[in-house]
Tab-separated table of C-alpha atoms in Angstrom:
chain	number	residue	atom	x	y	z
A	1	UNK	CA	-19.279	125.058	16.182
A	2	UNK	CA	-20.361	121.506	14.748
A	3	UNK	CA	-22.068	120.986	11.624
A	4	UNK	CA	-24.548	118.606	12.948
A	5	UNK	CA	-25.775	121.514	15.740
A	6	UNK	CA	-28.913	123.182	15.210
A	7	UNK	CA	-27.612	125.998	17.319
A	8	UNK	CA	-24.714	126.170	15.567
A	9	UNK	CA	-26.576	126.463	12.300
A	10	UNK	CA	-28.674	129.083	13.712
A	11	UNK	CA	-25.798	131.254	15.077
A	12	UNK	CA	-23.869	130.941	11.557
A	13	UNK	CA	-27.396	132.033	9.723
A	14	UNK	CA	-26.284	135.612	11.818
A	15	UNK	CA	-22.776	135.295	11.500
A	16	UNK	CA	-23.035	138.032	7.962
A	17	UNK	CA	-24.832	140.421	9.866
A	18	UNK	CA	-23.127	140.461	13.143
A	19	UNK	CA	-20.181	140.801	11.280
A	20	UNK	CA	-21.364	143.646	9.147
A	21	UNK	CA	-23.041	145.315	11.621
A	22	UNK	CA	-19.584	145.550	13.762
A	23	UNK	CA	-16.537	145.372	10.876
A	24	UNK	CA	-16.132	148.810	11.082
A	25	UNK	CA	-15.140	148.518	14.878
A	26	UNK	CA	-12.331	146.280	13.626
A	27	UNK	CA	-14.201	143.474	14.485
A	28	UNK	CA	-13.785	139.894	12.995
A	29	UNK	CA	-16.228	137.125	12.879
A	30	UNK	CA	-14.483	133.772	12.884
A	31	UNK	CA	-16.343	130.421	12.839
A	32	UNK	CA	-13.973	127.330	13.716
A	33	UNK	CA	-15.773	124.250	12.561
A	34	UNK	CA	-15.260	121.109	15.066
A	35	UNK	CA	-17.202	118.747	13.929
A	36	UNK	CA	-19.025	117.681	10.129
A	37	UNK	CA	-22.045	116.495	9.578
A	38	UNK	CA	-21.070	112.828	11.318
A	39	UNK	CA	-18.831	113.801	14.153
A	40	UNK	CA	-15.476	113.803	12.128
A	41	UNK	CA	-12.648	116.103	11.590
A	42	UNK	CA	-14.460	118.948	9.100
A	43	UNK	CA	-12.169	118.790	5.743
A	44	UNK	CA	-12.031	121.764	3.305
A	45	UNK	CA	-15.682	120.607	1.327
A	46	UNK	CA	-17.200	120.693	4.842
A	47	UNK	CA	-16.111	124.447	4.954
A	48	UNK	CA	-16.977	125.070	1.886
A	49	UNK	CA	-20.720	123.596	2.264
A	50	UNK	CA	-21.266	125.669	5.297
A	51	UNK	CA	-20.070	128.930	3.784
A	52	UNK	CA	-22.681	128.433	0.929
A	53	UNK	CA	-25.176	127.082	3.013
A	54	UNK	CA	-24.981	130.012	5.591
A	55	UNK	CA	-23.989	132.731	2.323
A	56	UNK	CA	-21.156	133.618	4.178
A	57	UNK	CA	-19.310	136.421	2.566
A	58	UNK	CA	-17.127	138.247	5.437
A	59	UNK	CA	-16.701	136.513	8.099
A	60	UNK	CA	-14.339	133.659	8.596
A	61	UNK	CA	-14.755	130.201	8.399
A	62	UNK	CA	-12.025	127.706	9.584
A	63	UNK	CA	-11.812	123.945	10.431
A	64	UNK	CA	-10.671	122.642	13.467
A	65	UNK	CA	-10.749	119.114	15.878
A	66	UNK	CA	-11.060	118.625	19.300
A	67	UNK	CA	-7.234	118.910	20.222
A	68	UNK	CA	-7.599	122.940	20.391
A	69	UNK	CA	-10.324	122.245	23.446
A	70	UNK	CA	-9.536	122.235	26.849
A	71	UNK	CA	-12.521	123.140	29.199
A	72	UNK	CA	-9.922	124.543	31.584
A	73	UNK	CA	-8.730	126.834	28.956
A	74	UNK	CA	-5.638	126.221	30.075
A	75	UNK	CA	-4.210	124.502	26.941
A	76	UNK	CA	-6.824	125.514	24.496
A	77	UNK	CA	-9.925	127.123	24.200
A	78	UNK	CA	-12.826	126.149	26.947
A	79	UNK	CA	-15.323	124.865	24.910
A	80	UNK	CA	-18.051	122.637	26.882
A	81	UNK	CA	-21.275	123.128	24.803
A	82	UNK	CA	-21.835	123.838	21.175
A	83	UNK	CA	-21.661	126.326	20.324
A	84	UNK	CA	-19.581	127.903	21.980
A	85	UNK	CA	-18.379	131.639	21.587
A	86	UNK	CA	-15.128	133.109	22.939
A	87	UNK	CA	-14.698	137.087	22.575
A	88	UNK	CA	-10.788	137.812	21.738
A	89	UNK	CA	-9.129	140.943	22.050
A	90	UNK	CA	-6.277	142.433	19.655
A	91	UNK	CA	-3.691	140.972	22.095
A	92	UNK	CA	-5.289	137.855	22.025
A	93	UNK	CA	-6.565	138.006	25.478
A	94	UNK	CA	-10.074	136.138	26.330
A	95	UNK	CA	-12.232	138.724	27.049
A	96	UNK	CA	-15.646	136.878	27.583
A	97	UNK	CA	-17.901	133.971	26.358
A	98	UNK	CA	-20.863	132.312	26.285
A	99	UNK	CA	-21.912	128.971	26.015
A	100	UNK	CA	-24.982	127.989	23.872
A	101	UNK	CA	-26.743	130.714	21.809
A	102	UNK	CA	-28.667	134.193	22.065
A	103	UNK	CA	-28.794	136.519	19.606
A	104	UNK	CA	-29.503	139.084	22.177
A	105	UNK	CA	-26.185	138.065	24.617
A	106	UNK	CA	-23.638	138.126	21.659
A	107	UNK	CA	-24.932	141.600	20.699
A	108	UNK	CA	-24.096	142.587	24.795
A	109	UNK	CA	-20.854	141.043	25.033
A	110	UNK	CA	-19.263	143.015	21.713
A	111	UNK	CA	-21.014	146.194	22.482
A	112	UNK	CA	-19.475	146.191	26.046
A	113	UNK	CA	-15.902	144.660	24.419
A	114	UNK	CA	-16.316	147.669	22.127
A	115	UNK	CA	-17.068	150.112	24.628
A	116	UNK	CA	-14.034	149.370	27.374
C-alpha cells in the first residue's frame, strides 16, 4: 500500500475486521507501507499515523520502499497497482493475489486459502 491511495486507505479501514474475522484460522494481516503521503520512503511516524488513522489494533503494519518490488516476482514481490495484495502461506509460498481492491475478492481468496 501507499499512503497517498484512496484504495489503499479504504482496504486498511477493513484491515481490523478481516483480520478478526480470520485470526483464529492462524491468519495474519500485514500491511507493508510503500509510499507516505508525498511519494517517499514511509518512516516510523508515517506508520504510526496510519495505525491511528485506520485504529489498527491486530493486524500488522510495516514500512517498506520500492526495492522489495519486482513485477516479475522473481526478486521481490509483484506489485503493479496499489494496492496490491499477495496471499502467503506458512511456508512462505505465494498462494494468490489481487491487484486493486474488493472487499468481496479478498474475502474469496482466504476462504479458499483456508479451505485447501
Amino acid at each position: 500500500s501507499t499512503m497517498w491511495c484512496g484504495y489503499c486507505q479504504i482496504s486498511a479501514q477493513k484491515s481490523e475486521e478481516i483480520q478478526k474475522s480470520y485470526s483464529s484460522h492462524n491468519f495474519i494481516w500485514v500491511t507493508v507501507l510503500i509510499e507516505d503521503l508525498y511519494g517517499s520512503e514511509p518512516d516510523q511516524s508515517d506508520i504510526d499515523q496510519w495505525v491511528s488513522t485506520f485504529e489498527i489494533e491486530d493486524s500488522e503494519v510495516l514500512a517498506g520502499n520500492r526495492s522489495i518490488i519486482d513485477p516479475s516476482g522473481e526478486n521481490g514481490f509483484p506489485v503493479t497497482a496499489w494496492p496490491t495484495f499477495i496471499l502467503i502461506d506458512e511456508t512462505m509460498t505465494i498462494k494468490s493475489g489481487l491487484r486493486g481492491w474488493s472487499e468481496q475478492i479478498i474475502i474469496e481468496l482466504i476462504e479458499n486459502e483456508l479451505d485447501s
